[in-house]
Amino acid sequence: MKFTLSWLKDHLETDASLAEIVERLTAIGLEVEHVDDKAGLKPFVIAKVLTAVQHQDADRLRVLTVDTGNGKPPVQVVCGAPNARAGMIGAFAAPGTYIPGIDVTLSVGKIRGVESHGMMCSERELELSDEHSGIIDLPEDAPVGTSFAAYAHLDDPVIEINLTPNRPDAASVYGIARDLAASGLGRLKTAPVEAIPGKGATPVKVTIEAPELCPGFALRLVRGVKNGPSPKWLQQRLIAIGLRPISALVDITNYVTFDRGRPLHVFDAKKVAGNLVVRRAKDGEKVRALDGREYTLTPEMCVIADDNGVESIAGIMGGEHSGCDENTTDVLIESALWDPITTARTGRALGIITDARYRFERGVDPEFMVPGVELATRLVLDFCGGTPSEIEAAGYAGHKPMVVSFPLSEVKRLTGIEVPKEEVLDILTRLGFEPQGSGEVVKVTVPSWRPDIDGKADLVEEVMRIHGVDNILAQPLTSHDAVNGKILTTLQVRTRAAKRALAVRGMMEAVTWSFIPAKHAELFGGGQTALKLANPIAADMSDMRPSLLPGLIAAAQRNADRGIGDVALFEVSGTYEGDAPEQQRRVAAGVRRGTAKLEGSGRSWAGNAGPVGVFDAKADAIAALEACGAPVDRLQIEPGGPAWYHPGRSGTIKLGPKTVLGTFGEFHPKTLDGLDASGPICGFEVFVDAVPEPKAKPTRTKPKLELSPFQAVKRDFAFVVDRTVEAGTLVRAALAADKKLVTGVSVFDVFEGASLGEAKKSIAIEVSIQPVEKTLTDEDFEALAKRIVENVNKQTGGVLRA
């Protein structure tokens, strides 16, 4: 929100300096982002052209002698403006001056062999308007040698504040002045808006077919207007806040929008066919708006239509067909109330951002609907003339104010500051609230321009921002005699640990959108149970993600499209399988693409790295689970995984028969096609919240770490088993043979051949044996080997290979 200092003082009577105003605005919650003190126009001075002679080598150039009013001899300036003449007074820029309109810093130069020591400027060169047919021509009494900016009132500072969405009342200069006056920095000028008497009824009637979208509509016809340029002061104010002056009628609507926070629209009455209807748009209906673009509408959108069709997108932008131009003689002034949610959804769906939408989606003052028409009518009559009709108002049933029961003790309870009761009531009154009652609980009537006030906490906030947040004294943190307990939750600890473990494995952390396209959600188990957004920010962000993998695969593919094909990404965040709390999970996921292996990727003197595969994803998943505290020695790996993985190159990680801790594998070609991605890509997901909590250990006895003094021994075994037997089952059987002596079992060979028999295979394992109580004898080893062979045979049917 931008405004000039002089504009503010139209509504605020104050002697405060610019610095005091800026400081107070921030103190009361209207944070000042930037102040432009117009220092860039200070070097320009008023100068007089003494002589103007034709350039000897150029038909369109003149050589001027210019008196700059500084008591020094006149300077020579080469000028190409057709209106340059002896005796005229204009704006002069000396060498070294920056010209904003052409982005040039002047220097002494030669133009067709003649030195030029400065420039006589046009309005476009000073960014005052688009006028550049000639240089600025000032009246004869303009004081030569003085500041041009001060003379033309261009030294008016521009203040820009950052509005929070809950302050629609401050989206106007008047509203900002009201807040400053309430804070004690001046007096608010509260002259009522003049009611303009009309002659006859408005011939155009209004019908509201969608009252839930339009609670009120006011319309007035002004005949016989002359739509030319708006006054200079109005153009300068609009330019100062970044708007382009168009015509008097359009400039008036923009001025009232910023001055009073009341968006308006003007129709060329002769271009409106019949009466106006406020209705829902028809599916597929189209309108060409004032920005020259054609928009396709849906029944969720509200429009203003006549007999020919849509004339305006309600609350957002008018139609090009009925817009006002220099030929407009009869104008319809419209002031309406629009549903904030519908306005926001329509603007977001169509991709239109306007000052009207900004205010309507936050809420405007309903009680200023008719006064807004009156104010605009006065300006139209002053600038364009004409004869107004009576106001046609439809739908508005009056504002029903909210009344909040406000215990005064809430101020102390929520802020820790004791504010006297009299001051609390005085602050609320100055802000436009109406407190009633004399007890400790008062009834507070909320003004019509504060739709953000919903309860007693909001009133406490109003009191505190005016009383002064800086009055809240700093308090030291309470010191504890004992050591603090655990601060982070188990889930937070696991999240950090998983991130660190995956980063150590050479993966880069990514942060992807929680919203994904519907077709991507379906690929990863969304389907009918997907959480669909009621108001998505874009059409391709319609569903809450059921998995982290779609976003990570898309991110890896974007890197590949830009020449970085070997990439490893991970993310630890939430997924959403449904709207129940237990269906929202904390997941660690990652993908590897190309040759992005742990040991290195790409080309090397030792040979090119191979493509990533299922075992790379498995190692990442196990590392993440181990970091989260999962008992990796007890994990079970089952072949196969969800449908988005390759069925023969994927696996599921379980702890026991029911607890699924994660999945991993290479992705199915159909999955990659659905995501417009190409491989090789593998990935994993582990469910951080599914890892069981570690069992609490007794604190009275410390665990002892005993190192055996005896030599560890390794023995190899090879078993012939059915081809369907999993290596993991055999490993667990060998481990269970003697849990005290057998400390580890690993597979080092798998062989299949005709010599073993049909549907048979050989699995070779290495068994680590650690004696604890004594050195084992040959007989002890033989007995242990026998138990291992018997246990494997019992659980897998395997026999020792001869």
Coordinates of N, CA and C in Angstrom, one line a residue, residues 369-546:
M369 N -20.8 1.7 0.8 CA -21.1 1.3 -0.5 C -21.8 2.5 -1.2
V370 N -22.8 3.1 -0.6 CA -23.6 4.2 -1.2 C -22.7 5.5 -1.1
P371 N -22.1 5.8 0.1 CA -21.2 7.0 0.1 C -20.1 7.0 -0.9
G372 N -19.7 5.8 -1.3 CA -18.6 5.6 -2.3 C -19.2 6.2 -3.7
V373 N -20.4 5.9 -4.0 CA -21.0 6.4 -5.2 C -21.2 7.9 -5.1
E374 N -21.5 8.4 -4.0 CA -21.7 9.9 -3.8 C -20.3 10.6 -4.0
L375 N -19.3 10.0 -3.4 CA -18.0 10.6 -3.5 C -17.5 10.6 -5.0
A376 N -17.7 9.5 -5.6 CA -17.3 9.5 -7.1 C -18.1 10.4 -7.9
T377 N -19.4 10.5 -7.6 CA -20.3 11.5 -8.3 C -19.8 12.9 -8.2
R378 N -19.4 13.3 -7.0 CA -18.9 14.7 -6.8 C -17.6 14.9 -7.6
L379 N -16.7 13.9 -7.7 CA -15.5 14.1 -8.5 C -15.8 14.1 -10.0
V380 N -16.8 13.3 -10.4 CA -17.2 13.3 -11.8 C -17.7 14.7 -12.2
L381 N -18.6 15.2 -11.4 CA -19.2 16.5 -11.7 C -18.1 17.6 -11.7
D382 N -17.1 17.5 -10.8 CA -16.1 18.5 -10.7 C -15.2 18.4 -11.9
F383 N -14.8 17.2 -12.4 CA -13.8 17.1 -13.4 C -14.5 17.0 -14.8
C384 N -15.7 16.4 -14.9 CA -16.3 16.1 -16.2 C -17.6 16.7 -16.5
G385 N -18.2 17.3 -15.4 CA -19.5 17.9 -15.6 C -20.6 16.8 -15.6
G386 N -21.8 17.2 -16.1 CA -22.9 16.2 -16.2 C -24.0 16.4 -15.2
T387 N -25.0 15.6 -15.4 CA -26.2 15.6 -14.6 C -26.4 14.2 -14.0
P388 N -26.4 14.1 -12.7 CA -26.6 12.8 -12.1 C -28.1 12.4 -11.9
S389 N -28.3 11.1 -11.9 CA -29.7 10.6 -11.6 C -29.7 10.2 -10.1
E390 N -30.8 9.7 -9.7 CA -30.9 9.2 -8.3 C -30.1 7.8 -8.3
I391 N -29.7 7.4 -7.1 CA -29.0 6.2 -6.9 C -29.9 5.0 -6.9
E392 N -29.6 4.0 -7.7 CA -30.3 2.7 -7.7 C -29.6 1.7 -6.8
A393 N -30.2 1.3 -5.7 CA -29.6 0.4 -4.8 C -30.4 -0.9 -4.7
A394 N -29.7 -2.0 -4.7 CA -30.4 -3.3 -4.7 C -29.6 -4.2 -3.7
G395 N -30.4 -5.0 -3.0 CA -29.9 -6.1 -2.2 C -29.4 -5.8 -0.8
Y396 N -28.9 -4.6 -0.6 CA -28.3 -4.3 0.7 C -29.3 -4.2 1.8
A397 N -29.2 -5.0 2.8 CA -30.2 -5.0 3.9 C -29.6 -4.3 5.2
G398 N -28.5 -3.6 5.0 CA -27.9 -2.9 6.2 C -26.9 -3.8 6.9
H399 N -26.0 -3.1 7.6 CA -24.9 -3.9 8.3 C -25.4 -4.2 9.7
K400 N -25.2 -5.5 10.1 CA -25.5 -5.9 11.5 C -24.2 -6.0 12.2
P401 N -23.9 -5.1 13.1 CA -22.5 -5.1 13.7 C -22.4 -6.2 14.7
M402 N -21.1 -6.7 14.8 CA -20.8 -7.7 15.8 C -20.6 -7.1 17.2
V403 N -21.1 -7.7 18.2 CA -20.9 -7.3 19.6 C -20.0 -8.3 20.3
V404 N -18.9 -7.9 20.9 CA -18.0 -8.8 21.5 C -18.0 -8.6 23.0
S405 N -18.2 -9.6 23.8 CA -18.2 -9.5 25.3 C -16.7 -9.5 25.7
F406 N -16.2 -8.4 26.2 CA -14.8 -8.2 26.4 C -14.4 -8.0 27.9
P407 N -13.9 -9.1 28.6 CA -13.4 -8.9 29.9 C -12.1 -8.1 29.9
L408 N -12.1 -7.0 30.6 CA -10.9 -6.1 30.6 C -9.7 -6.8 31.1
S409 N -9.9 -7.8 31.9 CA -8.7 -8.6 32.5 C -8.0 -9.3 31.4
E410 N -8.6 -9.5 30.2 CA -7.9 -10.2 29.2 C -6.6 -9.5 28.7
V411 N -6.6 -8.2 28.8 CA -5.4 -7.4 28.4 C -4.2 -7.9 29.3
K412 N -4.4 -8.0 30.6 CA -3.3 -8.4 31.4 C -2.9 -9.9 31.2
R413 N -4.0 -10.7 31.0 CA -3.7 -12.1 30.9 C -3.0 -12.5 29.7
L414 N -3.3 -11.8 28.6 CA -2.6 -12.1 27.3 C -1.4 -11.4 27.0
T415 N -1.1 -10.2 27.7 CA 0.1 -9.4 27.4 C 1.0 -9.3 28.5
G416 N 0.5 -9.5 29.8 CA 1.3 -9.3 30.9 C 1.5 -7.9 31.3
I417 N 0.7 -6.9 30.7 CA 0.8 -5.5 31.0 C -0.5 -5.0 31.6
E418 N -0.4 -4.3 32.7 CA -1.5 -3.7 33.3 C -1.9 -2.4 32.6
V419 N -2.9 -2.3 31.8 CA -3.3 -1.1 31.1 C -4.6 -0.6 31.9
P420 N -4.6 0.6 32.3 CA -5.8 1.1 33.0 C -7.1 1.0 32.2
K421 N -8.1 0.7 32.9 CA -9.4 0.5 32.3 C -9.8 1.7 31.4
E422 N -9.6 2.9 31.9 CA -10.0 4.1 31.2 C -9.2 4.2 29.9
E423 N -7.9 3.8 29.9 CA -7.1 3.9 28.7 C -7.6 2.8 27.7
V424 N -7.9 1.7 28.2 CA -8.4 0.6 27.3 C -9.7 1.1 26.5
L425 N -10.6 1.6 27.3 CA -11.9 2.1 26.7 C -11.6 3.3 25.7
D426 N -10.7 4.1 26.1 CA -10.4 5.3 25.3 C -9.8 4.9 23.9
I427 N -8.9 3.9 24.0 CA -8.2 3.4 22.8 C -9.3 2.8 21.8
L428 N -10.1 2.0 22.4 CA -11.1 1.3 21.6 C -12.1 2.4 20.9
T429 N -12.4 3.4 21.7 CA -13.3 4.4 21.2 C -12.6 5.2 20.1
R430 N -11.3 5.5 20.2 CA -10.6 6.3 19.2 C -10.5 5.5 17.9
L431 N -10.5 4.2 18.0 CA -10.4 3.3 16.9 C -11.7 3.1 16.2
G432 N -12.8 3.6 16.7 CA -14.1 3.5 16.1 C -15.0 2.4 16.8
F433 N -14.5 1.7 17.8 CA -15.3 0.8 18.5 C -16.2 1.5 19.5
E434 N -17.3 0.8 19.9 CA -18.3 1.4 20.8 C -18.4 0.5 22.1
P435 N -17.5 0.8 23.1 CA -17.6 0.0 24.3 C -18.8 0.5 25.2
Q436 N -19.6 -0.5 25.7 CA -20.7 -0.1 26.6 C -20.6 -0.9 27.9
G437 N -20.9 -0.2 29.0 CA -20.9 -0.9 30.3 C -19.8 -0.3 31.1
S438 N -20.0 -0.5 32.4 CA -19.0 0.1 33.4 C -18.4 -0.9 34.3
G439 N -18.7 -2.2 34.1 CA -18.1 -3.3 34.9 C -16.8 -3.7 34.4
E440 N -16.4 -4.9 34.9 CA -15.1 -5.5 34.4 C -15.3 -6.2 33.1
V441 N -16.5 -6.4 32.7 CA -16.8 -7.0 31.3 C -17.7 -6.0 30.6
V442 N -17.2 -5.6 29.4 CA -18.0 -4.6 28.6 C -18.4 -5.2 27.3
K443 N -19.4 -4.7 26.8 CA -19.9 -5.1 25.4 C -19.3 -4.1 24.4
V444 N -18.6 -4.6 23.4 CA -17.9 -3.8 22.4 C -18.5 -4.0 21.1
T445 N -19.1 -2.9 20.5 CA -19.6 -3.0 19.1 C -18.5 -2.7 18.1
V446 N -18.4 -3.7 17.2 CA -17.3 -3.6 16.2 C -17.7 -2.7 15.0
P447 N -16.9 -1.8 14.6 CA -17.3 -0.9 13.4 C -17.4 -1.7 12.1
S448 N -18.1 -1.2 11.2 CA -18.3 -1.9 9.9 C -17.1 -2.1 9.1
W449 N -16.1 -1.3 9.3 CA -14.9 -1.4 8.5 C -13.8 -2.3 9.1
R450 N -14.2 -3.1 10.2 CA -13.3 -4.0 10.8 C -13.8 -5.5 10.7
P451 N -13.9 -6.1 9.5 CA -14.4 -7.5 9.4 C -13.4 -8.5 10.1
D452 N -12.2 -8.0 10.4 CA -11.2 -9.0 10.9 C -11.4 -9.2 12.4
I453 N -12.2 -8.4 13.1 CA -12.4 -8.5 14.5 C -13.4 -9.6 14.8
D454 N -12.9 -10.7 15.5 CA -13.8 -11.9 15.7 C -14.0 -12.2 17.2
G455 N -13.2 -11.7 18.1 CA -13.3 -12.0 19.5 C -12.5 -11.2 20.4
K456 N -12.4 -11.5 21.6 CA -11.8 -10.7 22.6 C -10.3 -10.6 22.4
A457 N -9.6 -11.7 21.9 CA -8.2 -11.6 21.7 C -7.9 -10.5 20.6
D458 N -8.7 -10.4 19.6 CA -8.5 -9.3 18.6 C -8.6 -7.9 19.3
L459 N -9.5 -7.8 20.2 CA -9.6 -6.5 20.9 C -8.3 -6.2 21.7
V460 N -7.8 -7.2 22.4 CA -6.5 -7.1 23.1 C -5.4 -6.6 22.2
E461 N -5.4 -7.2 21.0 CA -4.4 -6.8 20.0 C -4.5 -5.3 19.6
E462 N -5.8 -4.9 19.5 CA -6.0 -3.5 19.1 C -5.5 -2.5 20.2
V463 N -5.8 -2.9 21.4 CA -5.4 -2.1 22.6 C -3.9 -2.1 22.7
M464 N -3.2 -3.2 22.5 CA -1.8 -3.2 22.6 C -1.0 -2.5 21.6
R465 N -1.5 -2.6 20.3 CA -0.7 -1.9 19.3 C -0.8 -0.4 19.4
I466 N -1.9 0.1 20.0 CA -2.0 1.6 20.2 C -1.3 2.0 21.5
H467 N -1.5 1.2 22.5 CA -0.8 1.4 23.8 C 0.7 1.4 23.6
G468 N 1.2 0.5 22.8 CA 2.6 0.4 22.5 C 3.2 -1.0 22.9
V469 N 3.5 -1.7 21.9 CA 4.1 -3.0 22.1 C 5.5 -2.8 22.8
D470 N 6.1 -1.7 22.5 CA 7.4 -1.4 23.2 C 7.3 -1.2 24.7
N471 N 6.1 -1.1 25.2 CA 5.9 -1.0 26.6 C 6.0 -2.4 27.3
I472 N 6.1 -3.4 26.5 CA 6.3 -4.8 27.1 C 7.7 -4.9 27.6
L473 N 8.0 -5.0 28.8 CA 9.3 -5.1 29.4 C 9.9 -6.5 29.1
A474 N 11.2 -6.5 28.9 CA 12.0 -7.7 28.7 C 12.0 -8.4 30.0
Q475 N 11.8 -9.7 30.0 CA 11.8 -10.6 31.2 C 12.9 -11.7 31.1
P476 N 13.8 -11.8 32.1 CA 14.8 -12.9 31.9 C 14.1 -14.3 32.0
L477 N 14.7 -15.2 31.4 CA 14.2 -16.6 31.4 C 14.4 -17.2 32.8
T478 N 13.5 -18.0 33.3 CA 13.6 -18.5 34.6 C 14.7 -19.5 34.6
S479 N 15.5 -19.4 35.7 CA 16.7 -20.4 35.8 C 16.2 -21.6 36.5
H480 N 16.7 -22.8 36.0 CA 16.3 -24.1 36.6 C 17.5 -24.6 37.4
D481 N 17.2 -25.2 38.6 CA 18.3 -25.7 39.4 C 18.7 -27.1 38.9
A482 N 17.8 -27.8 38.2 CA 18.1 -29.1 37.7 C 18.3 -29.1 36.2
V483 N 19.0 -30.1 35.7 CA 19.2 -30.2 34.3 C 17.9 -30.4 33.6
N484 N 17.6 -29.7 32.5 CA 16.4 -29.8 31.8 C 16.2 -31.2 31.2
G485 N 15.0 -31.6 31.1 CA 14.8 -32.9 30.4 C 14.8 -32.8 28.9
K486 N 14.5 -33.8 28.2 CA 14.5 -33.9 26.8 C 13.6 -32.8 26.2
I487 N 14.2 -32.1 25.2 CA 13.4 -31.0 24.6 C 12.7 -31.5 23.3
L488 N 13.5 -32.1 22.5 CA 12.9 -32.6 21.2 C 12.1 -33.9 21.4
T489 N 11.1 -34.0 20.6 CA 10.3 -35.2 20.6 C 11.0 -36.3 19.9
T490 N 10.6 -37.5 20.1 CA 11.2 -38.7 19.4 C 11.2 -38.5 17.9
L491 N 10.1 -38.0 17.4 CA 9.9 -37.8 15.9 C 10.9 -36.7 15.4
Q492 N 11.1 -35.7 16.2 CA 12.0 -34.7 15.8 C 13.5 -35.2 15.8
V493 N 13.8 -36.0 16.8 CA 15.1 -36.6 16.9 C 15.4 -37.5 15.7
R494 N 14.4 -38.3 15.4 CA 14.5 -39.2 14.2 C 14.6 -38.5 12.9
T495 N 13.9 -37.4 12.8 CA 13.9 -36.6 11.5 C 15.3 -36.1 11.3
R496 N 15.9 -35.5 12.3 CA 17.3 -35.0 12.2 C 18.3 -36.1 11.9
A497 N 18.1 -37.2 12.6 CA 19.1 -38.3 12.4 C 19.0 -38.8 11.0
A498 N 17.8 -39.0 10.5 CA 17.6 -39.5 9.1 C 18.2 -38.6 8.1
K499 N 18.0 -37.3 8.3 CA 18.6 -36.3 7.3 C 20.1 -36.4 7.3
R500 N 20.6 -36.5 8.5 CA 22.1 -36.5 8.6 C 22.7 -37.8 8.0
A501 N 22.0 -38.9 8.2 CA 22.5 -40.2 7.7 C 22.4 -40.2 6.2
L502 N 21.4 -39.7 5.6 CA 21.2 -39.6 4.1 C 22.2 -38.6 3.5
A503 N 22.4 -37.5 4.2 CA 23.4 -36.5 3.7 C 24.8 -37.1 3.6
V504 N 25.1 -37.9 4.7 CA 26.4 -38.6 4.7 C 26.6 -39.5 3.6
R505 N 25.5 -40.1 3.1 CA 25.6 -41.0 1.9 C 25.6 -40.3 0.6
G506 N 25.9 -39.0 0.6 CA 26.1 -38.2 -0.6 C 24.8 -37.7 -1.3
M507 N 23.7 -37.8 -0.5 CA 22.4 -37.3 -1.1 C 22.2 -35.9 -0.7
M508 N 21.5 -35.1 -1.6 CA 21.2 -33.7 -1.4 C 19.7 -33.6 -0.9
E509 N 19.5 -32.8 0.2 CA 18.2 -32.6 0.7 C 17.4 -31.7 -0.3
A510 N 16.1 -32.1 -0.5 CA 15.2 -31.3 -1.4 C 14.0 -31.0 -0.5
V511 N 13.3 -29.9 -0.9 CA 12.0 -29.6 -0.3 C 11.0 -29.4 -1.4
T512 N 10.1 -30.3 -1.5 CA 9.1 -30.3 -2.6 C 7.7 -29.9 -2.2
W513 N 6.9 -29.6 -3.1 CA 5.5 -29.2 -2.8 C 4.7 -30.3 -2.1
S514 N 3.9 -30.0 -1.2 CA 3.0 -30.9 -0.6 C 1.8 -31.2 -1.5
F515 N 1.6 -30.3 -2.5 CA 0.5 -30.5 -3.4 C 1.0 -31.0 -4.7
I516 N 0.4 -32.0 -5.3 CA 0.8 -32.6 -6.5 C -0.4 -32.8 -7.5
P517 N -0.2 -33.0 -8.8 CA -1.3 -33.2 -9.7 C -2.1 -34.5 -9.3
A518 N -3.3 -34.6 -9.7 CA -4.2 -35.7 -9.4 C -3.6 -37.0 -10.0
K519 N -3.1 -36.9 -11.3 CA -2.6 -38.1 -11.9 C -1.4 -38.6 -11.3
H520 N -0.6 -37.8 -10.7 CA 0.6 -38.2 -9.9 C 0.2 -38.9 -8.6
A521 N -0.9 -38.4 -8.0 CA -1.4 -39.0 -6.7 C -1.9 -40.4 -7.0
E522 N -2.6 -40.5 -8.1 CA -3.2 -41.8 -8.5 C -2.0 -42.9 -8.7
L523 N -0.9 -42.4 -9.3 CA 0.2 -43.4 -9.5 C 0.8 -43.9 -8.2
F524 N 0.6 -43.1 -7.2 CA 1.3 -43.5 -5.9 C 0.2 -43.8 -4.8
G525 N -0.9 -44.4 -5.2 CA -1.8 -44.9 -4.3 C -2.9 -43.9 -3.8
G526 N -2.9 -42.7 -4.4 CA -3.9 -41.8 -4.0 C -5.3 -42.2 -4.4
G527 N -5.6 -42.3 -5.7 CA -6.9 -42.8 -6.1 C -8.1 -42.1 -5.5
Q528 N -9.1 -42.9 -5.1 CA -10.3 -42.4 -4.5 C -10.1 -41.8 -3.1
T529 N -9.0 -42.3 -2.4 CA -8.8 -41.8 -1.0 C -7.9 -40.6 -1.0
A530 N -7.5 -40.0 -2.1 CA -6.7 -38.9 -2.1 C -7.3 -37.7 -1.5
L531 N -6.5 -36.9 -0.8 CA -7.0 -35.7 -0.2 C -7.0 -34.6 -1.3
K532 N -8.2 -34.1 -1.7 CA -8.2 -33.1 -2.8 C -8.5 -31.8 -2.1
L533 N -7.8 -30.7 -2.6 CA -7.9 -29.4 -2.1 C -9.2 -28.8 -2.6
A534 N -9.9 -28.1 -1.7 CA -11.1 -27.4 -2.1 C -10.8 -26.1 -2.9
N535 N -9.6 -25.5 -2.6 CA -9.2 -24.3 -3.3 C -7.8 -24.3 -3.7
P536 N -7.4 -25.2 -4.7 CA -6.0 -25.3 -5.0 C -5.4 -24.0 -5.6
I537 N -4.1 -23.8 -5.4 CA -3.5 -22.6 -5.9 C -3.2 -22.7 -7.4
A538 N -3.3 -23.9 -7.9 CA -3.1 -24.1 -9.4 C -3.7 -25.5 -9.7
A539 N -4.1 -25.6 -11.0 CA -4.8 -26.8 -11.4 C -3.9 -28.1 -11.3
D540 N -2.6 -27.9 -11.4 CA -1.7 -29.1 -11.2 C -1.2 -29.2 -9.8
M541 N -1.9 -28.6 -8.9 CA -1.6 -28.8 -7.4 C -2.9 -29.1 -6.7
S542 N -3.6 -30.1 -7.2 CA -5.0 -30.3 -6.7 C -5.1 -31.3 -5.5
D543 N -4.0 -32.1 -5.3 CA -4.1 -33.2 -4.3 C -2.9 -33.1 -3.3
M544 N -3.2 -33.5 -2.1 CA -2.2 -33.6 -1.1 C -1.4 -34.9 -1.4
R545 N -0.1 -34.9 -1.3 CA 0.7 -36.0 -1.7 C 0.6 -37.2 -0.8
P546 N 0.3 -38.4 -1.4 CA 0.3 -39.6 -0.6 C 1.7 -40.2 -0.4

